Amino acid sequence: MKSGYFARTGLVIGLAFLYVPILSMVVFSFNNSRLVTVWDAAHSPTLKWYVALLSNGPVLRAAWLSIRVAASAASGAVVLGTLVGFVLARFGPFRGRTLLSAMTTAPLVMPEVITGLSLLLLFVALEQLIGWPRGRGMLTIILAHITFTMSYVAVVVQSRLAGFDESLEEAAMDLGARPTTVFFRITLPLILPAIISGWLLAFTISWDDVVVSQFVAGPASTTLPMVIFSKVRLGVSPDVNALATLMVLVVALGIVISSAWMHAVTKRRERESQLASAGS
Amino acid sequence: MQALRKHPGRRFVVAVPYLWLSVLFLIPFIIVFKISFSETRMAMPPYAPLIEWRDGVIVGIKLYFANYRFLFTDRLYASAYLYSIKVAAVSTLWCLLIGYPMAYAIARSTAAWKNLLLMLIILPFWTSFLLRVYAWIGLLKSNGVINNTLLSLEVIHEPLTLMQTDFAVYIGIVYSYLPFMILPLYANLEKHDTTLLEAAADLGARPWRAFLRVTLPLSMPGIMAGCLLVFIPAVGEYVIPSLLGRTDQLMIGRVLSDEFFANRDWPVASAVAILILVLLVVPIMLFQRVQKTELEARP
């Protein structure tokens, strides 16, 4: 089935639309001029914005905070999101199921200003009521990020589980395995790829969040997106281009490595199944 | 799975995420609703309590409607509200017009191309959203890449005003949300049975007619999911209009955040949040239905 000229032309233009801005950021990160978008051919390419970036204390401190927040939030989100995805895919009907599934899908589309405001008001009310969490900072950012990233994990895990029928798990239970054993020995290995990509997704979303963090962060905790946002509100600045280039580099490397790894895993599985069928 | 359905640990497994989401997702909305009826005051927290307690007995409940009355009388809020709906609707339409042919072309390409193209669609999503919006400042501003290129090609003689316009906001939203449109559309189009189109062609239908009568109706769930995934968050969008948008016409997300941070008026910010939710409750419920059928009706 051919897709026709129209759709294919649209695809090429659309991909150009997606990539030209990213490429322009990368190119201008090597530009000598402070004017960012005016190419200074005489003195470029240069690495001076990278040097400036990597010697900028507040940026580095904010990046370190963001890494710790994103890693903790992603780990929390993976635990809770996997539970939700598992419950929704495997538990059948139960009381309160509709509410649980509503509370899981709504955060996917909820405007960030509303999530941020409502969580901040919760933290303030809790502090008044029970004295915890005392003030706002890294802890409140992590709690907020877990809440809106766990939905993404739940969706990924649930759709992975929907792709498998329950026969393996049923067989294990028929053989007398306890439900917890079945979960850890059968279900968990099956959904491990979904859990890994859920963790990475949650990490990326948390690492990138500026709106919710602005609401729930205390004065002493500034994440990297908050620093970038206040920098770029004042206009373009060349070291932000350098930062963007570094992030694109990390993501591209990560994707190349992970797809090579996936490729190797599939190859090995194919070989094993060939050996198995040859041996029988 | 009968054993699992009766296992005593089952309750615990359900209770943990239930409790988390109730405390951090459901209750916060009740608090927002409550505070939207409070009176602003100069204190920390900057709102008056609704319920007066004395010795463990409720002695009075004071509902303060002035926040809402204020929102309905001041033109600023109504215009921000309507402007946000317009921006979100126009952006959603553009996303659909650009995303549909892309999703269609990917769904109809060979398996090897499919994976590569999908990866190319998802890749920008993994890089920072904030920085991708920032990239457009460099392209759109008066001495930016687009103007410089057009000037040097002598297509134009004066730089165009592209920044701080509606156009810039549309570009920003379409650019950031395009993958959210393409992925559900692709998931839907990929499942279509192409023999239906062959049957239509055999019966003499021209390709466009077959598309309009067969493919388009079949892809309605994908269109719904994609449009809702773009429209709902776009209504409350804050970062894109702040960086690229007009300064004389704010979007409602910006109004909420200004009330909160600049004016420190938490009750009015809460009332704005409630009004946004009132607008979005039907789209959110629709999205849940689409999402539910997508996730549960798998083989």
Coordinates of C-alpha atoms in Angstrom, one line a residue:
Chain A
M1 CA 0.0 0.0 0.0
K2 CA 1.6 3.3 -1.1
S3 CA 0.9 6.4 0.9
G4 CA 0.8 8.8 -2.0
Y5 CA 2.7 12.0 -2.7
F6 CA 0.6 14.2 -0.6
A7 CA 1.2 12.4 2.7
R8 CA 4.9 11.8 2.0
T9 CA 5.5 15.4 1.2
G10 CA 3.7 16.3 4.4
L11 CA 5.9 13.9 6.3
V12 CA 9.2 15.5 5.0
I13 CA 8.0 19.0 5.6
G14 CA 6.8 18.1 9.1
L15 CA 10.1 16.4 10.0
A16 CA 11.9 19.5 8.8
F17 CA 9.6 21.6 11.0
L18 CA 10.5 19.5 14.0
Y19 CA 14.3 19.5 13.4
V20 CA 15.2 22.9 12.0
P21 CA 14.8 24.8 15.3
I22 CA 16.9 22.2 17.1
L23 CA 19.6 22.3 14.5
S24 CA 19.7 26.1 14.5
M25 CA 20.3 26.0 18.3
V26 CA 23.2 23.6 17.8
V27 CA 24.8 25.6 15.1
F28 CA 24.6 28.9 16.9
S29 CA 26.0 27.4 20.1
F30 CA 29.4 27.6 18.3
N31 CA 28.9 31.2 17.2
N32 CA 31.3 33.8 18.6
S33 CA 28.9 36.7 18.5
R34 CA 26.8 37.6 21.5
L35 CA 24.0 38.4 19.1
V36 CA 23.3 34.7 18.9
T37 CA 21.5 34.7 15.6
V38 CA 24.1 36.7 13.6
W39 CA 26.9 34.4 12.5
D40 CA 30.3 35.8 13.2
A41 CA 32.3 34.0 10.5
A42 CA 35.7 35.4 11.4
H43 CA 35.8 34.0 14.9
S44 CA 33.5 31.0 14.7
P45 CA 33.3 28.1 15.5
T46 CA 34.2 28.6 19.1
L47 CA 33.6 26.7 22.3
K48 CA 33.6 29.7 24.5
W49 CA 29.9 29.4 25.5
Y50 CA 30.5 25.9 26.6
V51 CA 33.3 27.1 28.8
A52 CA 31.1 29.9 30.1
L53 CA 28.3 27.4 30.8
L54 CA 30.5 24.9 32.6
S55 CA 32.0 27.5 34.9
N56 CA 28.6 29.0 35.8
G57 CA 28.1 28.1 39.4
P58 CA 24.3 28.7 39.8
V59 CA 23.6 26.7 36.5
L60 CA 25.6 23.8 37.7
R61 CA 24.0 23.8 41.2
A62 CA 20.6 24.0 39.6
A63 CA 21.4 21.1 37.2
W64 CA 22.6 19.0 40.2
L65 CA 19.4 19.7 42.0
S66 CA 17.3 18.8 38.9
I67 CA 19.2 15.5 38.5
R68 CA 18.5 14.5 42.1
V69 CA 14.8 15.6 41.9
A70 CA 14.2 13.8 38.5
A71 CA 15.9 10.6 39.7
S72 CA 13.9 10.4 42.9
A73 CA 10.7 11.4 41.3
A74 CA 11.1 8.9 38.5
S75 CA 11.9 6.1 41.0
G76 CA 8.8 6.9 43.1
A77 CA 6.7 7.3 40.0
V78 CA 7.8 3.9 38.7
V79 CA 6.7 2.1 41.9
L80 CA 3.3 3.8 42.1
G81 CA 2.7 3.8 38.3
T82 CA 3.5 0.1 38.0
L83 CA 1.1 -0.7 40.8
V84 CA -1.7 1.3 39.1
G85 CA -0.9 -0.1 35.6
F86 CA -0.9 -3.6 37.0
V87 CA -4.2 -3.1 39.0
L88 CA -6.0 -1.6 36.0
A89 CA -4.8 -4.3 33.6
R90 CA -5.1 -7.4 35.8
F91 CA -7.5 -6.9 38.7
G92 CA -10.7 -7.0 36.7
P93 CA -13.7 -5.0 38.0
F94 CA -13.6 -3.7 41.6
R95 CA -15.2 -0.9 43.5
G96 CA -13.6 2.4 42.8
R97 CA -11.9 1.3 39.6
T98 CA -13.4 4.1 37.6
L99 CA -12.2 6.7 40.1
L100 CA -8.7 5.2 40.0
S101 CA -8.5 5.2 36.3
A102 CA -9.9 8.8 36.2
M103 CA -7.3 9.9 38.7
T104 CA -4.6 8.3 36.5
T105 CA -5.6 9.7 33.1
A106 CA -6.6 13.2 34.2
P107 CA -3.0 14.3 35.1
L108 CA -1.9 13.4 31.5
V109 CA -3.8 16.4 30.2
M110 CA -4.3 18.7 33.2
P111 CA -2.9 22.2 32.5
E112 CA 0.3 22.6 34.6
V113 CA -0.7 25.8 36.2
I114 CA -3.7 24.0 37.8
T115 CA -1.6 21.1 39.0
G116 CA 1.0 23.5 40.4
L117 CA -1.5 25.7 42.2
S118 CA -3.5 22.9 43.7
L119 CA -0.4 21.0 45.0
L120 CA 1.0 24.2 46.5
L121 CA -2.3 24.9 48.3
L122 CA -2.3 21.3 49.6
F123 CA 1.3 21.6 51.0
V124 CA 0.4 24.9 52.7
A125 CA -2.8 23.4 54.2
L126 CA -0.9 20.3 55.3
E127 CA 1.8 22.4 57.0
Q128 CA -0.9 24.3 58.9
L129 CA -2.7 21.2 59.8
I130 CA 0.0 18.7 60.8
G131 CA 3.2 20.7 60.4
W132 CA 4.5 18.6 57.6
P133 CA 6.0 19.2 55.0
R134 CA 7.9 22.0 56.8
G135 CA 8.4 24.8 54.3
R136 CA 8.9 24.0 50.6
G137 CA 11.9 22.8 48.7
M138 CA 13.3 19.7 47.2
L139 CA 10.9 17.4 49.0
T140 CA 7.8 19.1 47.8
I141 CA 9.1 19.3 44.2
I142 CA 9.7 15.5 44.3
L143 CA 6.2 14.8 45.7
A144 CA 4.6 16.9 43.1
H145 CA 6.6 15.4 40.3
I146 CA 5.9 11.8 41.4
T147 CA 2.2 12.7 41.3
F148 CA 2.0 13.9 37.7
T149 CA 4.7 11.5 36.2
M150 CA 3.3 8.3 37.7
S151 CA 0.4 8.5 35.2
Y152 CA 2.8 8.2 32.3
V153 CA 4.4 5.1 33.9
A154 CA 0.9 3.6 34.5
V155 CA -0.2 4.1 30.9
V156 CA 3.1 2.5 29.5
V157 CA 2.8 -0.5 31.9
Q158 CA -0.9 -1.0 31.4
S159 CA -0.6 -1.1 27.6
R160 CA 2.4 -3.5 27.8
L161 CA 0.3 -5.8 30.1
A162 CA -2.6 -5.5 27.7
G163 CA -0.4 -6.9 25.0
F164 CA 0.2 -10.1 27.0
D165 CA -2.5 -12.5 27.8
E166 CA -2.7 -13.9 31.3
S167 CA -1.9 -17.5 30.4
L168 CA 1.7 -17.5 31.7
E169 CA 0.6 -16.0 35.0
E170 CA -2.3 -18.4 35.2
A171 CA -0.1 -21.4 34.5
A172 CA 2.3 -20.4 37.3
M173 CA -0.6 -20.1 39.7
D174 CA -2.0 -23.4 38.7
L175 CA 1.3 -24.9 39.5
G176 CA 0.9 -23.5 43.0
A177 CA 2.9 -20.3 42.9
R178 CA 1.7 -17.6 45.4
P179 CA 0.5 -14.3 43.8
T180 CA 3.5 -12.3 45.0
T181 CA 5.9 -15.0 43.6
V182 CA 4.0 -14.8 40.3
F183 CA 4.3 -11.1 40.2
F184 CA 8.0 -11.0 40.9
R185 CA 9.0 -14.0 38.8
I186 CA 6.6 -13.7 35.8
T187 CA 4.9 -10.4 35.5
L188 CA 7.8 -8.1 36.5
P189 CA 10.3 -9.6 34.0
L190 CA 7.6 -9.3 31.3
I191 CA 6.9 -5.7 31.9
L192 CA 10.6 -4.7 32.7
P193 CA 11.0 -2.9 29.3
A194 CA 7.9 -0.9 30.0
I195 CA 9.2 -0.1 33.5
I196 CA 12.5 1.1 32.1
S197 CA 11.0 3.3 29.5
G198 CA 8.5 4.6 32.1
W199 CA 11.4 5.6 34.4
L200 CA 13.2 7.4 31.6
L201 CA 9.9 9.1 30.5
A202 CA 9.2 10.2 34.1
F203 CA 12.8 11.4 34.5
T204 CA 12.6 13.5 31.3
I205 CA 9.3 15.1 32.3
S206 CA 10.5 15.9 35.8
W207 CA 13.8 17.2 34.5
D208 CA 12.0 19.5 32.1
D209 CA 9.2 20.8 34.3
V210 CA 9.2 24.5 35.0
V211 CA 5.6 25.4 35.9
V212 CA 4.8 23.0 38.7
S213 CA 8.2 23.5 40.2
Q214 CA 7.8 27.2 40.3
F215 CA 4.7 26.8 42.4
V216 CA 5.9 24.2 44.8
A217 CA 9.6 25.2 45.1
G218 CA 10.8 27.1 48.1
P219 CA 13.1 30.2 47.7
A220 CA 16.2 28.1 48.3
S221 CA 15.6 25.4 45.7
T222 CA 15.9 26.4 42.0
T223 CA 15.8 23.7 39.4
L224 CA 17.6 24.0 36.1
P225 CA 14.4 24.7 34.0
M226 CA 13.6 27.5 36.4
V227 CA 17.1 29.0 35.8
I228 CA 16.7 28.6 32.0
F229 CA 13.2 30.1 32.1
S230 CA 14.2 33.3 33.9
K231 CA 17.3 33.6 31.6
V232 CA 15.3 33.3 28.4
R233 CA 12.5 35.5 29.5
L234 CA 15.1 38.3 29.2
G235 CA 15.9 37.3 25.7
V236 CA 18.2 34.8 23.9
S237 CA 21.5 34.0 25.5
P238 CA 24.3 32.0 23.8
D239 CA 25.2 29.8 26.7
V240 CA 21.6 28.5 26.7
N241 CA 22.3 27.3 23.1
A242 CA 25.3 25.5 24.4
L243 CA 23.2 23.9 27.2
A244 CA 20.6 22.8 24.6
T245 CA 23.3 21.3 22.4
L246 CA 24.6 19.2 25.4
M247 CA 21.1 18.0 26.2
V248 CA 20.5 17.0 22.5
L249 CA 23.8 15.2 22.5
V250 CA 22.9 13.2 25.7
V251 CA 19.5 12.2 24.3
A252 CA 20.9 11.2 20.9
L253 CA 23.6 9.1 22.6
G254 CA 21.1 7.5 24.9
I255 CA 18.8 6.6 22.0
V256 CA 21.6 5.2 19.9
I257 CA 22.9 3.1 22.8
S258 CA 19.4 1.8 23.8
S259 CA 18.4 0.9 20.3
A260 CA 21.8 -1.0 19.8
W261 CA 21.1 -2.8 23.0
M262 CA 17.5 -3.7 22.0
H263 CA 18.8 -4.9 18.7
A264 CA 21.3 -7.1 20.4
V265 CA 18.6 -8.5 22.7
T266 CA 16.2 -9.4 19.9
K267 CA 19.1 -11.0 17.9
R268 CA 20.0 -13.1 20.9
R269 CA 16.3 -14.2 21.4
E270 CA 16.0 -15.1 17.7
R271 CA 19.2 -17.2 18.0
E272 CA 18.0 -18.9 21.1
S273 CA 14.7 -19.8 19.6
Q274 CA 16.4 -21.1 16.5
L275 CA 18.7 -23.3 18.7
A276 CA 15.7 -24.5 20.7
S277 CA 13.7 -25.5 17.6
A278 CA 16.8 -27.1 16.1
G279 CA 17.4 -29.1 19.3
S280 CA 13.9 -30.5 19.6
Chain B
M1 CA -6.4 -15.4 37.8
Q2 CA -9.2 -16.4 40.2
A3 CA -6.7 -16.7 43.0
L4 CA -5.5 -13.2 42.4
R5 CA -9.0 -11.9 42.5
K6 CA -9.5 -13.2 46.1
H7 CA -6.0 -12.6 47.5
P8 CA -5.9 -10.6 50.7
G9 CA -2.9 -8.6 49.5
R10 CA -5.0 -7.3 46.7
R11 CA -6.5 -4.6 48.9
F12 CA -3.1 -3.3 49.9
V13 CA -1.9 -3.2 46.3
V14 CA -5.0 -1.1 45.3
A15 CA -4.9 1.0 48.5
V16 CA -1.3 2.4 48.1
P17 CA -1.8 4.2 44.8
Y18 CA -5.3 5.1 45.7
L19 CA -4.3 6.8 48.9
W20 CA -1.5 8.7 47.1
L21 CA -3.7 10.0 44.3
S22 CA -6.5 10.9 46.7
V23 CA -4.2 13.0 48.9
L24 CA -2.1 14.6 46.1
F25 CA -4.6 14.8 43.3
L26 CA -8.2 14.8 44.5
I27 CA -8.0 16.6 47.8
P28 CA -5.9 19.5 46.3
F29 CA -8.9 20.3 44.0
I30 CA -11.2 20.4 46.9
I31 CA -8.8 22.8 48.6
V32 CA -8.6 25.0 45.5
F33 CA -12.4 25.0 45.4
K34 CA -12.6 26.0 49.0
I35 CA -10.1 28.7 48.8
S36 CA -11.8 30.2 45.8
F37 CA -14.6 31.2 48.2
S38 CA -12.2 32.8 50.8
E39 CA -11.5 36.4 51.4
T40 CA -7.9 37.6 50.6
R41 CA -6.0 39.0 53.6
M42 CA -2.5 40.1 54.3
A43 CA -1.1 37.1 56.2
M44 CA 0.5 33.8 55.6
P45 CA -1.3 31.9 54.1
P46 CA -3.0 35.0 52.5
Y47 CA -6.6 33.9 52.8
A48 CA -9.2 33.8 55.5
P49 CA -10.6 30.5 56.8
L50 CA -14.1 29.6 55.6
I51 CA -15.2 27.8 58.6
E52 CA -15.1 29.3 62.1
W53 CA -14.5 26.8 64.9
R54 CA -15.0 27.5 68.5
D55 CA -14.3 24.6 71.0
G56 CA -14.7 22.0 68.3
V57 CA -18.0 23.3 67.2
I58 CA -18.7 25.1 63.8
V59 CA -20.0 28.5 64.7
G60 CA -20.2 29.9 61.2
I61 CA -19.4 29.3 57.5
K62 CA -18.5 32.4 55.5
L63 CA -18.7 32.0 51.7
Y64 CA -17.2 34.8 49.9
F65 CA -18.4 35.1 46.3
A66 CA -16.7 38.3 45.5
N67 CA -13.8 36.5 43.7
Y68 CA -16.1 35.1 41.1
R69 CA -18.1 38.4 40.8
F70 CA -14.7 40.1 40.2
L71 CA -13.8 37.7 37.5
F72 CA -17.1 38.2 35.7
T73 CA -17.1 42.0 35.9
D74 CA -13.5 42.7 34.9
R75 CA -13.2 42.4 31.1
L76 CA -9.5 41.3 31.4
Y77 CA -10.5 37.8 32.6
A78 CA -13.3 37.2 30.0
S79 CA -11.0 38.2 27.2
A80 CA -8.1 36.1 28.4
Y81 CA -10.5 33.2 28.8
L82 CA -11.9 33.5 25.3
Y83 CA -8.5 34.2 23.8
S84 CA -7.1 30.9 25.4
I85 CA -10.0 28.9 23.9
K86 CA -9.4 30.4 20.5
V87 CA -5.6 29.8 20.6
A88 CA -6.0 26.2 21.8
A89 CA -8.6 25.5 19.1
V90 CA -6.7 27.0 16.2
S91 CA -3.5 25.3 17.3
T92 CA -5.3 21.9 17.7
L93 CA -6.6 22.3 14.1
W94 CA -3.2 23.1 12.7
C95 CA -1.7 20.1 14.6
L96 CA -4.3 17.9 13.0
L97 CA -3.8 19.3 9.5
I98 CA 0.0 18.8 9.8
G99 CA 0.0 15.6 11.9
Y100 CA -2.6 13.6 10.0
P101 CA -0.6 13.3 6.7
M102 CA 2.5 12.6 8.7
A103 CA 0.8 9.8 10.7
Y104 CA -0.7 8.4 7.6
A105 CA 2.6 8.3 5.7
I106 CA 4.3 6.5 8.6
A107 CA 1.5 4.0 9.1
R108 CA 1.7 3.1 5.4
S109 CA 5.5 2.7 5.2
T110 CA 7.5 -0.5 5.4
A111 CA 8.4 -1.9 8.8
A112 CA 12.0 -0.7 8.8
W113 CA 11.0 2.8 7.8
K114 CA 8.2 2.8 10.4
N115 CA 10.6 2.4 13.3
L116 CA 13.0 5.0 12.1
L117 CA 10.3 7.6 11.4
L118 CA 8.5 7.0 14.7
M119 CA 11.9 7.5 16.5
L120 CA 12.3 10.8 14.6
I121 CA 8.9 11.9 15.8
I122 CA 9.5 10.9 19.4
L123 CA 13.1 12.2 19.6
P124 CA 12.3 15.9 20.0
F125 CA 10.0 15.0 22.8
W126 CA 12.9 13.6 24.8
T127 CA 14.8 16.9 24.5
S128 CA 13.8 19.8 26.7
F129 CA 10.4 21.3 25.9
L130 CA 11.5 24.7 27.3
L131 CA 14.6 24.8 25.1
R132 CA 12.7 23.8 22.0
V133 CA 10.3 26.8 22.6
Y134 CA 13.4 28.9 23.3
A135 CA 14.8 27.9 19.9
W136 CA 11.9 29.7 18.2
I137 CA 12.9 33.0 19.8
G138 CA 16.1 32.8 17.8
L139 CA 14.3 32.0 14.6
L140 CA 11.4 34.5 14.9
K141 CA 12.8 37.6 16.5
S142 CA 13.4 40.7 14.3
N143 CA 17.1 40.0 13.8
G144 CA 16.5 36.3 14.0
V145 CA 17.3 33.5 11.5
I146 CA 14.1 33.8 9.4
N147 CA 14.3 37.6 9.0
N148 CA 18.0 37.5 8.3
T149 CA 17.5 34.9 5.6
L150 CA 14.6 36.6 3.9
L151 CA 16.5 40.0 4.1
S152 CA 19.6 38.6 2.5
L153 CA 17.6 36.9 -0.2
E154 CA 15.9 40.3 -0.7
V155 CA 12.4 38.8 -0.4
I156 CA 11.6 41.5 2.1
H157 CA 13.3 44.8 2.9
E158 CA 12.1 45.4 6.4
P159 CA 12.2 42.7 9.1
L160 CA 8.8 41.1 9.7
T161 CA 7.3 41.3 13.2
L162 CA 7.0 37.6 14.0
M163 CA 7.6 37.6 17.8
Q164 CA 5.0 38.4 20.3
T165 CA 2.2 37.7 17.9
D166 CA -0.6 35.1 17.7
F167 CA 1.3 33.5 14.9
A168 CA 4.3 32.9 17.2
V169 CA 2.1 31.3 19.9
Y170 CA 0.5 29.0 17.3
I171 CA 3.9 27.9 16.0
G172 CA 5.1 27.3 19.5
I173 CA 2.1 25.2 20.5
V174 CA 1.9 23.2 17.2
Y175 CA 5.7 22.6 17.4
S176 CA 5.6 21.4 21.0
Y177 CA 2.4 19.3 20.8
L178 CA 2.7 17.8 17.3
P179 CA 4.0 14.4 18.6
F180 CA 1.0 14.1 20.9
M181 CA -1.2 14.4 17.8
I182 CA 0.8 12.1 15.6
L183 CA 1.2 9.2 18.0
P184 CA -2.4 8.4 18.7
L185 CA -3.3 9.0 15.1
Y186 CA -0.5 6.6 14.0
A187 CA -1.7 4.0 16.6
N188 CA -5.1 4.1 15.0
L189 CA -4.2 4.3 11.3
E190 CA -1.7 1.4 11.8
K191 CA -4.5 -1.0 12.8
H192 CA -6.7 -0.3 9.7
D193 CA -7.4 -3.1 7.4
T194 CA -6.1 -2.0 4.0
T195 CA -8.2 -4.6 2.2
L196 CA -11.1 -2.2 2.8
L197 CA -9.5 0.4 0.7
E198 CA -8.7 -2.2 -2.0
A199 CA -12.4 -3.1 -2.0
A200 CA -13.4 0.5 -2.4
A201 CA -10.9 0.9 -5.3
D202 CA -12.3 -2.3 -6.9
L203 CA -15.8 -0.9 -6.7
G204 CA -14.5 2.2 -8.6
A205 CA -13.9 4.7 -5.8
R206 CA -11.1 7.2 -6.5
P207 CA -8.4 7.4 -3.8
W208 CA -9.7 10.7 -2.3
R209 CA -13.2 9.4 -2.1
A210 CA -12.0 6.1 -0.5
F211 CA -10.1 8.2 2.0
L212 CA -13.0 10.4 2.9
R213 CA -15.5 7.5 3.1
V214 CA -13.4 4.7 4.6
T215 CA -10.1 5.9 6.2
L216 CA -11.3 9.2 7.8
P217 CA -14.4 7.7 9.6
L218 CA -12.3 4.8 10.8
S219 CA -9.7 7.1 12.3
M220 CA -12.1 9.2 14.3
P221 CA -11.0 7.7 17.7
G222 CA -7.4 8.6 16.8
I223 CA -8.4 12.1 15.8
M224 CA -10.4 12.5 19.1
A225 CA -7.5 11.3 21.2
G226 CA -5.0 13.5 19.4
C227 CA -7.1 16.6 19.5
L228 CA -7.9 16.3 23.2
L229 CA -4.3 15.6 24.1
V230 CA -3.4 18.9 22.4
F231 CA -6.4 21.1 23.2
I232 CA -6.8 20.5 27.0
P233 CA -3.2 21.3 28.0
A234 CA -3.0 24.1 25.4
V235 CA -5.9 26.0 27.0
G236 CA -3.8 26.5 30.2
E237 CA -0.5 26.8 28.5
Y238 CA 1.9 29.2 30.3
V239 CA 5.5 28.8 29.1
I240 CA 4.8 29.3 25.3
P241 CA 2.7 32.5 25.5
S242 CA 5.1 33.9 28.1
L243 CA 8.1 33.4 25.8
L244 CA 6.6 34.0 22.3
G245 CA 3.2 35.6 22.9
R246 CA 1.6 39.0 22.9
T247 CA 2.0 41.3 25.9
D248 CA -1.3 43.1 25.3
Q249 CA -3.4 39.9 25.4
L250 CA -2.7 37.3 28.0
M251 CA -3.7 33.7 28.1
I252 CA -5.7 32.4 31.1
G253 CA -2.8 30.3 32.4
R254 CA -0.6 33.5 32.6
V255 CA -3.4 35.3 34.3
L256 CA -3.7 32.6 37.0
S257 CA 0.0 32.7 37.6
D258 CA 0.2 36.5 37.7
E259 CA -2.6 36.6 40.3
F260 CA -0.8 34.1 42.3
F261 CA 2.8 35.3 42.1
A262 CA 2.6 39.0 41.3
N263 CA -0.6 40.0 43.1
R264 CA -0.4 37.3 45.8
D265 CA -4.1 36.9 45.5
W266 CA -4.5 33.2 46.1
P267 CA -8.4 33.2 46.3
V268 CA -8.7 34.9 42.9
A269 CA -6.1 32.5 41.4
S270 CA -8.1 29.6 42.8
A271 CA -11.3 31.0 41.3
V272 CA -9.5 31.3 37.9
A273 CA -8.4 27.6 38.2
I274 CA -12.0 26.5 39.0
L275 CA -13.3 28.4 35.9
I276 CA -10.6 26.7 33.7
L277 CA -11.6 23.3 35.1
V278 CA -15.3 24.0 34.5
L279 CA -14.4 24.6 30.8
L280 CA -12.2 21.5 30.6
V281 CA -14.3 19.0 32.6
V282 CA -16.2 17.7 29.5
P283 CA -13.1 17.4 27.3
I284 CA -11.2 15.6 30.1
M285 CA -14.1 13.1 30.6
L286 CA -14.1 12.5 26.8
F287 CA -10.4 11.9 26.9
Q288 CA -10.8 9.4 29.6
R289 CA -13.4 7.5 27.6
V290 CA -11.2 7.4 24.5
Q291 CA -8.1 6.5 26.6
K292 CA -10.0 3.7 28.3
T293 CA -11.2 2.1 25.1
E294 CA -7.7 2.4 23.6
L295 CA -6.1 0.7 26.6
E296 CA -8.6 -2.0 27.4
A297 CA -9.8 -3.1 24.0
R298 CA -6.5 -4.7 23.0
P299 CA -6.4 -8.3 21.9

